[in-house]
Tab-separated table of C-alpha atoms and ligand atoms in Angstrom:
chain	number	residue	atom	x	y	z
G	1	UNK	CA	88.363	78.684	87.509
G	2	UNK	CA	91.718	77.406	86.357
G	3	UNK	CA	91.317	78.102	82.393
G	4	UNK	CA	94.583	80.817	81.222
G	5	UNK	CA	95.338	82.179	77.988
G	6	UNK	CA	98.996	81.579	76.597
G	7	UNK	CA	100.658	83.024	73.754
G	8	UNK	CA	97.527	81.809	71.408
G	9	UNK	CA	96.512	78.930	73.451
G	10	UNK	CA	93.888	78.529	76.081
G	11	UNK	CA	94.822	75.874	78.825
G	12	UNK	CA	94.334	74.574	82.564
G	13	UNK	CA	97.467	77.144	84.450
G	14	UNK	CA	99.147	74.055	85.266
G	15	UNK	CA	100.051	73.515	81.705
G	16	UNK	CA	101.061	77.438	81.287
G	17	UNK	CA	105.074	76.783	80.816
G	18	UNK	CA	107.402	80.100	80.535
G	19	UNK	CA	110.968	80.189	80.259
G	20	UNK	CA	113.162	81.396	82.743
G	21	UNK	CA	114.823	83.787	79.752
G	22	UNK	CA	111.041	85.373	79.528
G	23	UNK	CA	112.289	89.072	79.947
G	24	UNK	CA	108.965	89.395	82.158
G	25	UNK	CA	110.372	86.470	85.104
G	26	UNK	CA	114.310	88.034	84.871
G	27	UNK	CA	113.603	91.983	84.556
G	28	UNK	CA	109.879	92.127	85.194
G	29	UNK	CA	110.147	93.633	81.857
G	30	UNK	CA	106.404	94.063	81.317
G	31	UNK	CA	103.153	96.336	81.693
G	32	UNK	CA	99.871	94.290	82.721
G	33	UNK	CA	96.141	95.466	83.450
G	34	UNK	CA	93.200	94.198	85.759
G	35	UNK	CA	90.078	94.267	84.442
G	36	UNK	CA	86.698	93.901	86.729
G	37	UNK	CA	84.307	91.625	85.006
G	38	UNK	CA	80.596	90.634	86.799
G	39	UNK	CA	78.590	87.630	85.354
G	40	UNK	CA	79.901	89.095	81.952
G	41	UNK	CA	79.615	92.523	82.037
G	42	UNK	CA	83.168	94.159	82.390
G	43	UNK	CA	83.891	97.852	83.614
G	44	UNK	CA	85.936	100.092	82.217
G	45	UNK	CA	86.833	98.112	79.198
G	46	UNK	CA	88.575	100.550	76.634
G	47	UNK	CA	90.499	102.598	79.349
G	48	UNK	CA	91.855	99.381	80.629
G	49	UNK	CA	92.841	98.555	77.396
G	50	UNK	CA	94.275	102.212	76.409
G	51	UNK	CA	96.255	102.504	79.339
G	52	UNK	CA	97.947	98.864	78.685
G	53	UNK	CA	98.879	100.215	74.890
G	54	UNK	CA	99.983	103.888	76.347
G	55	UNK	CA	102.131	101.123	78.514
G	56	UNK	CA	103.695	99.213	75.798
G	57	UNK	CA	104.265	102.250	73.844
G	58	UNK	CA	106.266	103.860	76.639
G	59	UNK	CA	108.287	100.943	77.214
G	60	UNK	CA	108.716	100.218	73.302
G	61	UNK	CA	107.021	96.892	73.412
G	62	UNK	CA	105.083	96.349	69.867
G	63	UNK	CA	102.109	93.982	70.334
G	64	UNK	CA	99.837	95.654	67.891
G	65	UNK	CA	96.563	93.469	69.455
G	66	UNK	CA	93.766	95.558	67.991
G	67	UNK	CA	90.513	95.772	70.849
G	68	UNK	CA	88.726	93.302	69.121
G	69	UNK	CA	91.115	90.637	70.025
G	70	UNK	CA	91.411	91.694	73.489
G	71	UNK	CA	87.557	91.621	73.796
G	72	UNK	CA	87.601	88.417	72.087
G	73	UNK	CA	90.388	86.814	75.175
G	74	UNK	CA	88.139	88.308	77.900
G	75	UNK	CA	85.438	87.173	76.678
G	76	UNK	CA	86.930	83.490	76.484
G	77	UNK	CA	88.277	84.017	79.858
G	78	UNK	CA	84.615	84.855	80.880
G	79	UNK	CA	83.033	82.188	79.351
G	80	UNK	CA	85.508	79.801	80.511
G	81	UNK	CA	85.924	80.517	84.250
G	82	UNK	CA	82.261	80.793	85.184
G	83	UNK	CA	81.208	84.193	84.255
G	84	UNK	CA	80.732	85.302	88.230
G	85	UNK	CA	82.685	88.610	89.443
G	86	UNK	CA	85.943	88.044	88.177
G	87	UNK	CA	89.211	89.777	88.024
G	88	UNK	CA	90.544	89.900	84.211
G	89	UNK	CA	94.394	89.590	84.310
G	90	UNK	CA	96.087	90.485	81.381
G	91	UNK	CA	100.167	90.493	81.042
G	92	UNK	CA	102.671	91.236	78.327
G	93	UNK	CA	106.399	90.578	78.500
G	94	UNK	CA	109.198	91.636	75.777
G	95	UNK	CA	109.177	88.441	75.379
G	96	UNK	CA	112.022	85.307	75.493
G	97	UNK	CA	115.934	85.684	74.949
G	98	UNK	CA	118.584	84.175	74.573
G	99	UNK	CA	120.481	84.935	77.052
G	100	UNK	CA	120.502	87.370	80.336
G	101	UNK	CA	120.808	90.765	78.681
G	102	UNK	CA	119.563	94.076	79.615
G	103	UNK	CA	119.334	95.789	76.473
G	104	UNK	CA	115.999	95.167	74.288
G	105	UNK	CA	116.697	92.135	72.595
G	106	UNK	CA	115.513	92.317	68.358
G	107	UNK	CA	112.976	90.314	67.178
G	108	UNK	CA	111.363	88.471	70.210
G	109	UNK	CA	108.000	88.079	70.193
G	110	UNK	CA	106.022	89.436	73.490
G	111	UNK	CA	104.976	86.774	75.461
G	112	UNK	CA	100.763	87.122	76.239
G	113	UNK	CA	99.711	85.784	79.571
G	114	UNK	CA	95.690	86.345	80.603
G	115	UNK	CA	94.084	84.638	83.712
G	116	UNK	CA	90.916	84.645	85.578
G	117	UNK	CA	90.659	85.121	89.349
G	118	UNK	CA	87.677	85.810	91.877
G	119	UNK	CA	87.120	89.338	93.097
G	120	UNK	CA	84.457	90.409	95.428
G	121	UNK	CA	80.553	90.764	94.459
G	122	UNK	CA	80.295	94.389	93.984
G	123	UNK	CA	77.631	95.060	97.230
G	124	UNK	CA	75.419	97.769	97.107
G	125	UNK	CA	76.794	100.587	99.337
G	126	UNK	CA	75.134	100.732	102.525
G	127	UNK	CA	76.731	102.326	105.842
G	128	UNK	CA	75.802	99.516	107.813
G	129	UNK	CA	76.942	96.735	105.758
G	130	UNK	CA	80.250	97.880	104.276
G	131	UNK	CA	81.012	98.049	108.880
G	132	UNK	CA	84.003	99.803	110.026
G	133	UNK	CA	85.937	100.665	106.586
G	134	UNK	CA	89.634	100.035	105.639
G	135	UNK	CA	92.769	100.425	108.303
G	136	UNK	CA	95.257	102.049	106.553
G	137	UNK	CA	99.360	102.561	107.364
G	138	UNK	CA	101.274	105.165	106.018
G	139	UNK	CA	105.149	105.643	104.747
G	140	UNK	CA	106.682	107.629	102.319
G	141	UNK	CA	106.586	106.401	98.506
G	142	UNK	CA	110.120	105.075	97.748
G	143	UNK	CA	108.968	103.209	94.451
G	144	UNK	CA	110.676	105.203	90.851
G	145	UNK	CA	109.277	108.407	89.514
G	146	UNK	CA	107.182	106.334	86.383
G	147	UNK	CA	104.271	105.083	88.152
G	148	UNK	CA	102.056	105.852	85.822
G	149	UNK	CA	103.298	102.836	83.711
G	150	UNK	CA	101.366	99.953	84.633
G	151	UNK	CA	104.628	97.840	85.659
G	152	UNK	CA	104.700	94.602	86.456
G	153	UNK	CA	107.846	95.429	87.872
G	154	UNK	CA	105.989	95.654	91.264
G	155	UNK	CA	108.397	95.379	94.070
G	156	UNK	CA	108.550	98.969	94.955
G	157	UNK	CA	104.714	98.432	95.636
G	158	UNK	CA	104.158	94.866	97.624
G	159	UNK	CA	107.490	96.238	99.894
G	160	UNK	CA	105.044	98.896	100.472
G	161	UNK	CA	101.747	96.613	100.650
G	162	UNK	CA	103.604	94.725	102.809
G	163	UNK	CA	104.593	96.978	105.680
G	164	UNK	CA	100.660	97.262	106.076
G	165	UNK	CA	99.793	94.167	105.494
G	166	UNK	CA	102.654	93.173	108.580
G	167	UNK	CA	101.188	96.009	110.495
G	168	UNK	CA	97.930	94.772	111.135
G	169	UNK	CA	96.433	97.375	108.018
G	170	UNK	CA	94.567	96.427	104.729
G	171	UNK	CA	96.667	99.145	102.491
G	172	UNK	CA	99.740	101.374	102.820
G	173	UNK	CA	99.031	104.944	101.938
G	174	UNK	CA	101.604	106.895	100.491
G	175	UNK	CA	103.381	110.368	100.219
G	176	UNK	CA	106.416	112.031	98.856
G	177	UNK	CA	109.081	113.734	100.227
G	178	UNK	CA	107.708	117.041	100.537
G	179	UNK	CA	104.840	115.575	102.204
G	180	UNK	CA	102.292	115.360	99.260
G	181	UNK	CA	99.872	112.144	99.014
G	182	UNK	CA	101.103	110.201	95.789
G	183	UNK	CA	98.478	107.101	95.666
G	184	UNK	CA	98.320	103.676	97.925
G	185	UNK	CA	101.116	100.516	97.136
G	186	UNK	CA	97.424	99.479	95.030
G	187	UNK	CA	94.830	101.850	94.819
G	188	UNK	CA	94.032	105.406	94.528
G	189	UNK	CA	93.484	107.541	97.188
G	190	UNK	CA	90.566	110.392	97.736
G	191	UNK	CA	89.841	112.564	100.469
G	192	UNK	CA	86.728	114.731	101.527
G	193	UNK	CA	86.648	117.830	103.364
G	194	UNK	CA	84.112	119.654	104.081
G	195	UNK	CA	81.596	117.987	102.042
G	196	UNK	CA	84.873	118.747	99.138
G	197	UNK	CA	86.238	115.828	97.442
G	198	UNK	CA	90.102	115.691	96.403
G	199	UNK	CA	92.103	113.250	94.749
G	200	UNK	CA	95.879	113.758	93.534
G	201	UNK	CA	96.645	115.585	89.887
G	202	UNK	CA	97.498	112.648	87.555
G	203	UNK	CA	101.308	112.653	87.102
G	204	UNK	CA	104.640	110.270	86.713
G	205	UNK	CA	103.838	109.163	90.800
G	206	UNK	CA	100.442	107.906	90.291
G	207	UNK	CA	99.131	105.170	87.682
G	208	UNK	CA	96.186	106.556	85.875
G	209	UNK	CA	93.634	104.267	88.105
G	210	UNK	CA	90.703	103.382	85.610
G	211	UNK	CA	88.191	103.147	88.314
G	212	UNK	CA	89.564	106.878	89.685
G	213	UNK	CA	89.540	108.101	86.185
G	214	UNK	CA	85.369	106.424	86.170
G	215	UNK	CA	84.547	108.203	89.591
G	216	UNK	CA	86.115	111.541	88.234
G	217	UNK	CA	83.424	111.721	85.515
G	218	UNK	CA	80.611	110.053	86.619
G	219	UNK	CA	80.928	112.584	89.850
G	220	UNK	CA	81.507	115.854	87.420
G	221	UNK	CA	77.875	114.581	85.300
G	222	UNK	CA	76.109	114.440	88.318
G	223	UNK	CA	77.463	117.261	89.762
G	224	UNK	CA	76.111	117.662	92.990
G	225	UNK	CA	79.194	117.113	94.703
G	226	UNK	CA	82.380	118.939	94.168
G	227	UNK	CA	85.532	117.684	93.708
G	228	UNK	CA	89.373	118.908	93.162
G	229	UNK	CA	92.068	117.511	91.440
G	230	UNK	CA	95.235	118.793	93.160
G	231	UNK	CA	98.447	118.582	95.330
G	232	UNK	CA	97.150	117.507	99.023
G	233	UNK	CA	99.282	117.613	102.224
G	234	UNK	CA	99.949	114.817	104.502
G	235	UNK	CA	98.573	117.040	106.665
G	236	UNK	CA	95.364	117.816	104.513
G	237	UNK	CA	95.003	113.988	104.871
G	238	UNK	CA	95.552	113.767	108.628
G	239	UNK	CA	92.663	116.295	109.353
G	240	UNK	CA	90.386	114.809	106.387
G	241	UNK	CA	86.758	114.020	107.029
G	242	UNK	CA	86.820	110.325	105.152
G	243	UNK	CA	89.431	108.655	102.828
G	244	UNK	CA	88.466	106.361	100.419
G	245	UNK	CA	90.797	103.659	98.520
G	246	UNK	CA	89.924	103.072	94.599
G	247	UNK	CA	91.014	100.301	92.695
G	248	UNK	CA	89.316	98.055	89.668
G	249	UNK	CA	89.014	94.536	92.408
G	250	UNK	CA	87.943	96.760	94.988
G	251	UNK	CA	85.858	99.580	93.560
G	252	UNK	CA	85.841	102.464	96.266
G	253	UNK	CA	86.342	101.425	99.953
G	254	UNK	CA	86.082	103.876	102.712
G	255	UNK	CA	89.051	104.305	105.254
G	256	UNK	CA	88.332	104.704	108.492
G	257	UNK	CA	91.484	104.400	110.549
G	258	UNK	CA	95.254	105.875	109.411
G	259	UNK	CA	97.804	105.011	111.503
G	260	UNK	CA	95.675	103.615	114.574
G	261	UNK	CA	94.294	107.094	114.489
G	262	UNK	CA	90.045	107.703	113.521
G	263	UNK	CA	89.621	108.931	110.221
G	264	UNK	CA	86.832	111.698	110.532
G	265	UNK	CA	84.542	110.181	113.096
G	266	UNK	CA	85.493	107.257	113.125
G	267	UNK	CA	82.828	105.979	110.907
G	268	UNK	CA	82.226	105.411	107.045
G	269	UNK	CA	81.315	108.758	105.463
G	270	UNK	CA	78.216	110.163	104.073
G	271	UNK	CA	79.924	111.152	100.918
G	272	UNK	CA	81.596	108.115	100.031
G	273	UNK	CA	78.267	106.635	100.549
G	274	UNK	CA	76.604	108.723	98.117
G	275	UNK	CA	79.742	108.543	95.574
G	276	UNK	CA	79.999	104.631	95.727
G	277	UNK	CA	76.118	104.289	95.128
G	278	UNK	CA	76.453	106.802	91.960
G	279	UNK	CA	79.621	104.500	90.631
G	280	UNK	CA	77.580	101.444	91.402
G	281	UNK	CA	74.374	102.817	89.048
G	282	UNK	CA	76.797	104.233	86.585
G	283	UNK	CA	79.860	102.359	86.702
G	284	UNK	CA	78.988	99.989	83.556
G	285	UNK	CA	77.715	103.448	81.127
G	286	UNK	CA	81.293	104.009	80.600
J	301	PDD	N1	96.001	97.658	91.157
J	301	PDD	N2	97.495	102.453	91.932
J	301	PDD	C1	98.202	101.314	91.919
J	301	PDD	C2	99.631	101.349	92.316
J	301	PDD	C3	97.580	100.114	91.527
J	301	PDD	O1	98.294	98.966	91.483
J	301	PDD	C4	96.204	100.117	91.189
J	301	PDD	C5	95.484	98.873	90.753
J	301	PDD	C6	95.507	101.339	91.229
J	301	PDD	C7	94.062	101.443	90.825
J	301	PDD	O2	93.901	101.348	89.426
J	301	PDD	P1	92.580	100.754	88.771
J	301	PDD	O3	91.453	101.564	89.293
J	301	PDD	O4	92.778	100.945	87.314
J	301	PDD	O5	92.479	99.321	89.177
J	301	PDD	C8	96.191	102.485	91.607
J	301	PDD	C9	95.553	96.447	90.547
J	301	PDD	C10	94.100	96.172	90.728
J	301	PDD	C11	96.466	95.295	90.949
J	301	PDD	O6	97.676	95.505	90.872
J	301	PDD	O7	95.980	94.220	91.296
């Protein structure tokens, strides 16, 4: 589990050398992606790899990887680190300077980093199994108004991650200064009322989550449950039945305490049972 990819070059990561000028290690000048992968089958593929061109495109790096060579690196990174669930990290810098600058720099070439790490088995959802569900925190969002760019320019988010994580919680769930949910400092955030399922409208405070984007569409071919996407209220989320957290390592995860407080009951939800076990039979269709 210690094979990396390298500007061309496939090695053990203790032979993976960058240079302190890399643009990505001095300005976190960069977009990356996370893609799930288990025993070789990965999920969400293209819209992982759309979202990390829409990235370099708004950030003006040029890369110009077609999908076929991406496929062809995760696959390699498969094959390589053991094919079990795995956690595709892929990471492009503007590249190497000469010298600290914060204008572009011309001609550099980007710098291509990819890794394998372990993720969790995806479990089939089960009330009794998945236990007690998620703790959460809360705080307002003080990361910039482009989170939609997949950044690696993360600070704004593991300050956030962090006040949960020192808080005794397993996420920090965020809203804005009028009091309107934004995402988590990793995930996505849903909520269900009244058998109603709501998520935040996609916008500049949110990064278009892949596996959010997944659970939007395999819920709206179903159909049997209905769901909203649309401003919500701190409030809205204080009074909310369940909570779920989505992200591409964790899939969706049901809250079940914000703030020391009960979510709902106090116990994992009958919707985000039935939602999870639709994403788990559909999740690899798309
Ligand atoms: N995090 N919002 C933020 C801020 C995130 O960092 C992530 C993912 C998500 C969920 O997106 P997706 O469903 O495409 O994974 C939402 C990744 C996994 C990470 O930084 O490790």
């Amino acid at each position: 589990m210690n094979t990396v990819f390298l500007n061309g070059d496939y090695m053990p990561i203790e032979e993976a050398k960058i240079s302190p000028l890399d643009r990505g290690f001095l300005f976190g000048d960069g977009i990356y992606e996370v893609i799930p992968s288990y025993f070789g089958e990965m999920v969400g593929f293209k819209g992982h790899i759309n979202r990390l061109n829409d990235g370099l495109n708004e950030i003006g790096i040029e890369l110009n990887w077609n999908d076929a060579q991406w496929q062809t690196l995760c696959d390699t990174l498969i094959e390589k680190n053991g094919a079990g669930p795995l956690g595709l990290y892929l990471h492009v810098s503007r590249g190497t300077d000469t010298k600290r600058f914060h204008a572009f720099p011309v001609n550099v070439t980007p710098t291509v980093f990819a890794m394998a790490f372990e993720i969790p088995v995806a479990k089939t959802p089960d009330l009794v199994t998945v236990g007690k569900g998620y703790a959460l925190s809360s705080s307002e969002d003080l990361r910039w108004q482009r989170c939609q760019i997949k950044s690696t320019s993360l600070l704004g988010n593991v300050l956030h991650f962090q006040e949960g994580y020192e808080a005794g919680s397993q996420e920090t769930l965020l809203y804005n200064s009028n009091n309107e949910l934004t995402e988590a400092s990793s995930s996505n955030i849903f909520i269900v009322k009244d058998g109603v399922i709501a998520t935040p409208i996609q916008d500049n405070q949110i990064l278009p989550g892949i596996t959010r984007r997944l659970l939007i569409d395999i819920l709206a071919k179903e159909g049997s449950i209905p769901l909203e996407e649309r401003i919500i209220t701190l409030e809205e989320v204080n009074a909310a039945d369940e909570i779920w957290i989505t992200s591409s390592t964790k899939e969706i995860v049901p809250v079940t305490q914000l703030d020391s407080k009960k979510v709902g009951d106090g116990n994992v939800g009958t919707v985000w049972l039935k939602a999870a076990t639709l994403y788990a039979i559909n999740k690899f269709s798309y």
